[in-house]
Short mmCIF file of C-alpha atoms and ligand atoms in Angstrom, two decimals:
data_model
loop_
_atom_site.label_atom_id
_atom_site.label_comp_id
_atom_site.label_asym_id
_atom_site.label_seq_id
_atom_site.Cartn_x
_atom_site.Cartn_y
_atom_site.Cartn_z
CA UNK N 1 14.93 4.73 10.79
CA UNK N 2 18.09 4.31 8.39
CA UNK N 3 19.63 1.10 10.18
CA UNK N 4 20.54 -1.83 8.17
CA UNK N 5 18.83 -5.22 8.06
CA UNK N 6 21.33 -6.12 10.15
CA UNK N 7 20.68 -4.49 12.71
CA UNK N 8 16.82 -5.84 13.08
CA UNK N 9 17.35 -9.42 14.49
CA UNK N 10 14.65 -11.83 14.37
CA UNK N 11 12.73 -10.97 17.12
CA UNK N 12 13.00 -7.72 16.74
CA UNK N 13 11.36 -8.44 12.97
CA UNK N 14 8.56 -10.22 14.98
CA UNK N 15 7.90 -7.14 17.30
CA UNK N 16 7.11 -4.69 14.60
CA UNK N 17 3.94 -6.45 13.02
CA UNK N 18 0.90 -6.52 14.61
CA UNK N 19 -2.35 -8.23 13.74
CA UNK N 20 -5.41 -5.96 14.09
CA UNK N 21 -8.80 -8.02 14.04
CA UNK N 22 -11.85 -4.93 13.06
CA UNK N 23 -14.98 -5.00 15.37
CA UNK N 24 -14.59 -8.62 15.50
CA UNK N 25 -18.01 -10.35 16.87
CA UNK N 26 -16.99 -13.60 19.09
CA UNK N 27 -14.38 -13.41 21.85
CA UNK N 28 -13.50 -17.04 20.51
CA UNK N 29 -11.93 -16.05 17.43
CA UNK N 30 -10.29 -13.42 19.65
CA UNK N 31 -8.43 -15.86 21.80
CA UNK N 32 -8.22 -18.29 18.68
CA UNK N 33 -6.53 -15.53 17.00
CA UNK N 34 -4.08 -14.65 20.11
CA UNK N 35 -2.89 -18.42 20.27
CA UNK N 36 -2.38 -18.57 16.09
CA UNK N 37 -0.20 -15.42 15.85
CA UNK N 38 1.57 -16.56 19.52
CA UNK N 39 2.31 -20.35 17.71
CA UNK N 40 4.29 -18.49 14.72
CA UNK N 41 6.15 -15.90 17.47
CA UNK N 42 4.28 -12.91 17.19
CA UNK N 43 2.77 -11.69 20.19
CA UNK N 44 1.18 -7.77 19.07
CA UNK N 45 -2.97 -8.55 18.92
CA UNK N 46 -4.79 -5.48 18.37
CA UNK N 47 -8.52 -5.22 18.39
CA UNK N 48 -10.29 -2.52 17.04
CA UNK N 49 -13.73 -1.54 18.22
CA UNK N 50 -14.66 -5.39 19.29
CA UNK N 51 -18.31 -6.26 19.55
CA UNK N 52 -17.62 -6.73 22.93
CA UNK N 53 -15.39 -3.97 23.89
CA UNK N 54 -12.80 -4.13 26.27
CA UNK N 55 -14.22 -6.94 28.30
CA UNK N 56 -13.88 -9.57 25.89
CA UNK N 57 -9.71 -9.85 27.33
CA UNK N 58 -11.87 -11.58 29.68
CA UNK N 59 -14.39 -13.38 28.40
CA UNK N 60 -13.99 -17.24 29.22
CA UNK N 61 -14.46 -18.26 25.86
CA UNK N 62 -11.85 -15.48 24.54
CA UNK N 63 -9.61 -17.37 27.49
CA UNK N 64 -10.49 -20.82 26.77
CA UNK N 65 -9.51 -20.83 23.11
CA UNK N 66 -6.44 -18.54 23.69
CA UNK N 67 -5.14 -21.80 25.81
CA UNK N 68 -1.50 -21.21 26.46
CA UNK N 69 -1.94 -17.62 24.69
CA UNK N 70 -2.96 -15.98 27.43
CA UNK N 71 -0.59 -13.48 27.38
CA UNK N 72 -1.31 -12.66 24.24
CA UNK N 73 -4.98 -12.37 24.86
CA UNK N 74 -4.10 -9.80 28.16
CA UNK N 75 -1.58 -7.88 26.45
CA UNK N 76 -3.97 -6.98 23.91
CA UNK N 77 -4.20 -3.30 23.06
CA UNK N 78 -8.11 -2.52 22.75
CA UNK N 79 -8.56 0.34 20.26
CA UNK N 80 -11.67 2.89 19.18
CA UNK N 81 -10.87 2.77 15.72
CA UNK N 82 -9.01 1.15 12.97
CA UNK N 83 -6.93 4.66 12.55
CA UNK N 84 -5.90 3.95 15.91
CA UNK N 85 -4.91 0.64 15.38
CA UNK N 86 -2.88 1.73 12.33
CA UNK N 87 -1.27 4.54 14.08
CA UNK N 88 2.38 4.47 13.79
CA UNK N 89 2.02 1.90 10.68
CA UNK N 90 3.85 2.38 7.51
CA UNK N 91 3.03 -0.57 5.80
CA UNK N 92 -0.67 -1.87 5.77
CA UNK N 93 -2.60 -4.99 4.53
CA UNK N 94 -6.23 -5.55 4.52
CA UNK N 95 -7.28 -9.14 3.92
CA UNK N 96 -10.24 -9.64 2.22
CA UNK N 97 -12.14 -12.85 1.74
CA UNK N 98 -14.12 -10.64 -1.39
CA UNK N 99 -12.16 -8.83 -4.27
CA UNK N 100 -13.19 -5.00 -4.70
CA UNK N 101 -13.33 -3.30 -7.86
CA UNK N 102 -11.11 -0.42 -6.01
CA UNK N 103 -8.78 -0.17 -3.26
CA UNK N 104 -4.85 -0.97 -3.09
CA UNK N 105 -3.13 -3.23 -5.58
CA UNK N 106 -3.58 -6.62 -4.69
CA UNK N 107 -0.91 -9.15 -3.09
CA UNK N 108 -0.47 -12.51 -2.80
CA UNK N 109 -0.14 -14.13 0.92
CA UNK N 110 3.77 -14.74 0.28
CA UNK N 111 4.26 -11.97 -1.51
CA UNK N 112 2.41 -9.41 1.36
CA UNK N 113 4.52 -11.17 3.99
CA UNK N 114 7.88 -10.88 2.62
CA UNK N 115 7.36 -7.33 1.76
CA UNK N 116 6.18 -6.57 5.30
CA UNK N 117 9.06 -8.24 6.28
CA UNK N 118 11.05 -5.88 4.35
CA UNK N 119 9.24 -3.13 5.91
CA UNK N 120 9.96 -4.18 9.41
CA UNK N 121 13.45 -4.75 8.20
CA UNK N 122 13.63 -1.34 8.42
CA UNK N 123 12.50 -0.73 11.57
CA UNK N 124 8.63 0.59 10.56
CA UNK N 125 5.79 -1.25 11.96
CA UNK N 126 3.70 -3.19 9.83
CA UNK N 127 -0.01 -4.44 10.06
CA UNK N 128 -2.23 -7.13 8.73
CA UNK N 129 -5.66 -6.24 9.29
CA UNK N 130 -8.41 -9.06 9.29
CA UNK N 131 -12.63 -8.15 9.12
CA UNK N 132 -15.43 -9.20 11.03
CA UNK N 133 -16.75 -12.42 11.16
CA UNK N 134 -20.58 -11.79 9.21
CA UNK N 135 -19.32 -8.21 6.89
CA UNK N 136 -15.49 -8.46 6.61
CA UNK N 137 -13.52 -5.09 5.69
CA UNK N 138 -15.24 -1.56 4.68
CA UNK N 139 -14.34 -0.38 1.32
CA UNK N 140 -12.78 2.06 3.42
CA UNK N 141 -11.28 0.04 6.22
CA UNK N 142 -9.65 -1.81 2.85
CA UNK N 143 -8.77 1.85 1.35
CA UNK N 144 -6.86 3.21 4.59
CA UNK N 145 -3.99 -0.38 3.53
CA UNK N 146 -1.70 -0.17 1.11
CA UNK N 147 -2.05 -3.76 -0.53
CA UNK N 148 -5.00 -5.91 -0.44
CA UNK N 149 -4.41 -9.54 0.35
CA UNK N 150 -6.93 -12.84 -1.01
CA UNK N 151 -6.08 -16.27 0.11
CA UNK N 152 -6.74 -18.29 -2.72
CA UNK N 153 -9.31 -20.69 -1.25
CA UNK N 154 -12.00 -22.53 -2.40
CA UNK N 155 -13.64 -20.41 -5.12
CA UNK N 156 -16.66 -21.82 -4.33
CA UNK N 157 -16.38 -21.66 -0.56
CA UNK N 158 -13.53 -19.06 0.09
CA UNK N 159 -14.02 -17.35 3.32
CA UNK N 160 -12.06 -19.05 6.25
CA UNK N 161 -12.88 -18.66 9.61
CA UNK N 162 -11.17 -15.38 10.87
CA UNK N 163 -8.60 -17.14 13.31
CA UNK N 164 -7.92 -19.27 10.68
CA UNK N 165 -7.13 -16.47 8.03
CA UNK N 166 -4.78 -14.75 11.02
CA UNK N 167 -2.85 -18.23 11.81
CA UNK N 168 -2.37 -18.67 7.83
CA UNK N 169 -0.93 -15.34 7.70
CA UNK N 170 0.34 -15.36 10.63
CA UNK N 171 2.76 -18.83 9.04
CA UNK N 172 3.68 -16.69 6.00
CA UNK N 173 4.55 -13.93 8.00
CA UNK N 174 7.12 -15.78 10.17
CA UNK N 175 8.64 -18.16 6.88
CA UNK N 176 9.44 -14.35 5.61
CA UNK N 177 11.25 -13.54 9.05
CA UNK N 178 12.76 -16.84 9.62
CA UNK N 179 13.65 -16.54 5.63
CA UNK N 180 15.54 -12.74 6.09
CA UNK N 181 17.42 -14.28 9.31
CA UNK N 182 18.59 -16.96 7.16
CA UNK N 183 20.10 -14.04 4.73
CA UNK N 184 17.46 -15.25 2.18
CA UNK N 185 16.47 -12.79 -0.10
CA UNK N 186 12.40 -12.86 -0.67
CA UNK N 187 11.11 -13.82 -3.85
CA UNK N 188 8.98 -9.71 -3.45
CA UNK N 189 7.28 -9.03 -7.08
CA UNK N 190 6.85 -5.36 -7.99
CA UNK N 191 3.80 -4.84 -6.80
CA UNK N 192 4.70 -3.34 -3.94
CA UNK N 193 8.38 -4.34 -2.73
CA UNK N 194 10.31 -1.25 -1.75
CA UNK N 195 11.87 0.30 -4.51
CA UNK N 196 15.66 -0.57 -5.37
CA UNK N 197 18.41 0.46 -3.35
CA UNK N 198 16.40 1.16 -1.10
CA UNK N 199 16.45 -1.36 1.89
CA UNK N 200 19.32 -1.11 3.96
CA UNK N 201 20.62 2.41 2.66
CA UNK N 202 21.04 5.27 4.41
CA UNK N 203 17.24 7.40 3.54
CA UNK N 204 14.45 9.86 5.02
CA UNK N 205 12.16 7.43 6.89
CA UNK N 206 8.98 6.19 5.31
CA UNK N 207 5.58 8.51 6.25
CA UNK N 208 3.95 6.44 8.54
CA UNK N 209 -0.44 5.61 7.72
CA UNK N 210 -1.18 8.80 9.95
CA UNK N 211 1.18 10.72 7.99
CA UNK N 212 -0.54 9.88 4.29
CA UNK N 213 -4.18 10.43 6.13
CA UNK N 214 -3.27 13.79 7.52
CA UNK N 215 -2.13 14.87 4.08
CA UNK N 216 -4.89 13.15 2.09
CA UNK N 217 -7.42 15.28 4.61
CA UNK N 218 -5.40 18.30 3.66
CA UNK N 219 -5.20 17.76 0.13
CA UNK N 220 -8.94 16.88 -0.41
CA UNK N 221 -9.68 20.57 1.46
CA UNK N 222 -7.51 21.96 -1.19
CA UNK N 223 -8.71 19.77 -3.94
CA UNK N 224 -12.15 21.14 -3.33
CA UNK N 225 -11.12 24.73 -2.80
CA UNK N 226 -9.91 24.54 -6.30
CA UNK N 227 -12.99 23.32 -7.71
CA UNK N 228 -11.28 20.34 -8.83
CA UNK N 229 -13.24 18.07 -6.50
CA UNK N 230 -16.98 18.84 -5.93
CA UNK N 231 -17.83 17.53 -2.83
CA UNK N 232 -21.29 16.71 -3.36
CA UNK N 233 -20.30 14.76 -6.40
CA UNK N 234 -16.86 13.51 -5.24
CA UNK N 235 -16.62 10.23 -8.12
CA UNK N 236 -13.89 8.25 -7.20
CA UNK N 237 -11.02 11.16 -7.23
CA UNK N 238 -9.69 10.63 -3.45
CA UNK N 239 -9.94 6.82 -3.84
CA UNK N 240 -7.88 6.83 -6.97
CA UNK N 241 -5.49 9.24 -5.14
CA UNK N 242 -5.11 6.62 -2.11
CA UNK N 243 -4.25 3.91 -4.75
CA UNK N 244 -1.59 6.44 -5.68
CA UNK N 245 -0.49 6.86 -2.66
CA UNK N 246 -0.50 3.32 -1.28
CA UNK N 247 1.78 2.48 -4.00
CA UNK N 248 4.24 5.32 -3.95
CA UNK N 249 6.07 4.75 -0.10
CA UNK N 250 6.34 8.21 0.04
CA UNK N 251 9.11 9.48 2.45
CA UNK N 252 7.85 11.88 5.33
CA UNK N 253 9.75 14.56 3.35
CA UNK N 254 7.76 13.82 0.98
CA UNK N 255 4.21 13.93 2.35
CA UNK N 256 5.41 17.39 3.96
CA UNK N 257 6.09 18.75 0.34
CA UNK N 258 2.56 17.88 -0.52
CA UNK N 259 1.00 19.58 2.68
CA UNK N 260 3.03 22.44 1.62
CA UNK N 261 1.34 22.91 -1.75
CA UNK N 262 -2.19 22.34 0.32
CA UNK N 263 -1.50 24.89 2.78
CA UNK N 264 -0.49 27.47 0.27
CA UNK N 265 -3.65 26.78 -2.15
CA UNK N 266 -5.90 27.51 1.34
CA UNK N 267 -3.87 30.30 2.33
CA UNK N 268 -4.56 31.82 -1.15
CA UNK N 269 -7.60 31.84 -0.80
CA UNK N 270 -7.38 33.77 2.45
CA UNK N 271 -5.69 36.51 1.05
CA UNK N 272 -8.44 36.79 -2.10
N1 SAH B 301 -18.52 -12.56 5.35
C1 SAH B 301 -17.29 -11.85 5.24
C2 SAH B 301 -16.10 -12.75 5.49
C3 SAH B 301 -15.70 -12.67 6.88
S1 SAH B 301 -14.45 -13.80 7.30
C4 SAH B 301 -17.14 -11.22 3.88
O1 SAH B 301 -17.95 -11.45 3.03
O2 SAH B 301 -16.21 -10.47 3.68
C5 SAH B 301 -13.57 -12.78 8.47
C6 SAH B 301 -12.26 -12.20 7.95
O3 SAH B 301 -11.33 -13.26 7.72
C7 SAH B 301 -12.33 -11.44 6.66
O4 SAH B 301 -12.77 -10.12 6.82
C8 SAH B 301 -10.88 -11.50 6.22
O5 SAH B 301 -10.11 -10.54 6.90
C9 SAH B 301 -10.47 -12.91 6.67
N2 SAH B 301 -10.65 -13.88 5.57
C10 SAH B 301 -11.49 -14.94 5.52
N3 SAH B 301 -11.35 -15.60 4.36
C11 SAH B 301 -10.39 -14.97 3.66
C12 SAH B 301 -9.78 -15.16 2.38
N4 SAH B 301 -10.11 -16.16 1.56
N5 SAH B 301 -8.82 -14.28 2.00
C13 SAH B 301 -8.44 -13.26 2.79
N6 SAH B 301 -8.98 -13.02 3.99
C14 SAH B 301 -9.94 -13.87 4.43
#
């Protein structure tokens, strides 16, 4: 997990994102979807939960609009869950035609796809994760990403189709690759960018999404063993905490640290 840039080419870049569409209704914008992220190079589709479950790979309007994405559209990996989707996933982006009065900070389109591109730089995988066609993205499907991405549309009319959101990411996405094979440095603000000094050095590798969810479970059951959180009046503690979190990349080192203090807060108790 310590190589350089250098050593990611291009397509290797490309490889490490995927786009995850959640419980997406109509097998069109499924195959839609396949042929936008397939016309900027990508080729990792990842469908969580679909309306129609596994058999929309094969639905003939899923097939019609994927065109000369078929591959795409077969290759597919069909998933339970949006965890599962993100499993593996270091760096996470919900996109969100609605802004939420909590969640991660928020990104622009460039600015998400140049630091994801700095993610997969490093060799992590990387996900941009797109909400059904009639509700869009949870509050908590939003929480489990670690930056939360409007395209600035209409204000007055601002929610795009959902294969059209994925093929305008999908463009940003692959101007940041094509931009880091050039040698370009991204314009990344702070929101988010990895912290100095640290692309391309020598480092722990990043906790992946299942790493910072298997401590945030841990950490809430020690939370509320302390009486610090009261479960049946839980505010907005564990959603503030995520924000933390979703800003911090915390090393796998350091995720382990905090499990550490959570196991010995339970054990405690044990031995009381
Ligand atoms: N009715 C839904 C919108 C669904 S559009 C809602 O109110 O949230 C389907 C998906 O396309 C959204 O969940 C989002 O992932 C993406 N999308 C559409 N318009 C977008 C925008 N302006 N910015 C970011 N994502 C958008």
């Amino acid at each position: 997990m310590s190589q350089s840039a250098a050593a990611h080419p291009a397509s290797l870049l490309f490889d490490q994102v995927r786009f995850v569409l959640n419980e997406t209704s109509h097998p069109g914008n499924v195959g839609s979807a396949a042929r936008a992220i397939k016309t900027m190079g990508f080729g990792r589709l990842v469908l969580a939960a679909p309306r129609a479950g596994a058999d929309v790979l094969c639905d003939p309007e899923a097939v019609a609009l994927a065109s000369g994405a078929d591959d795409v559209l077969a290759n597919a990996w069909v998933v339970p869950d949006l965890d599962t989707a993100l499993q593996g996933v270091s760096w996470a982006v919900a996109l969100s035609a609605r802004s939420r009065e909590y969640g991660p900070p928020n990104a622009e389109p460039r600015e998400s796809a140049a630091i994801a591109v700095q993610h997969a730089g490093q060799g992590e995988a990387v996900a941009f994760v797109f909400g059904s066609e009639r509700t869009g993205l949870s509050n908590d499907d939003v929480e489990r990403c670690n930056a939360l991405v409007h395209i600035p549309a209409n204000p007055m009319y601002s929610s795009l189709n959902l294969s059209q959101a994925v093929q305008l990411i999908a463009y940003e996405v692959r101007m940041a690759c094509l931009a880091r094979e050039r040698g370009e440095g991204s314009q990344v603000a702070a929101v988010a960018a990895l912290p100095p000094g640290r692309e391309g050095a020598a480092h722990d590798a990043l906790a992946t999404r299942d790493d910072v969810e298997g401590m945030l479970a841990h950490l809430e059951r020690a939370l509320v063993d302390l009486d610090f959180l009261d479960p049946e009046n839980p505010k907005k503690l564990m959603t503030r905490l995520r924000r933390l979190f979703a800003k911090s990349h915390l090393e796998r080192e350091e995720v382990n640290i905090l499990r550490g203090i959570a196991k010995h807060v339970l054990e405690r108790r044990i031995r009381r």
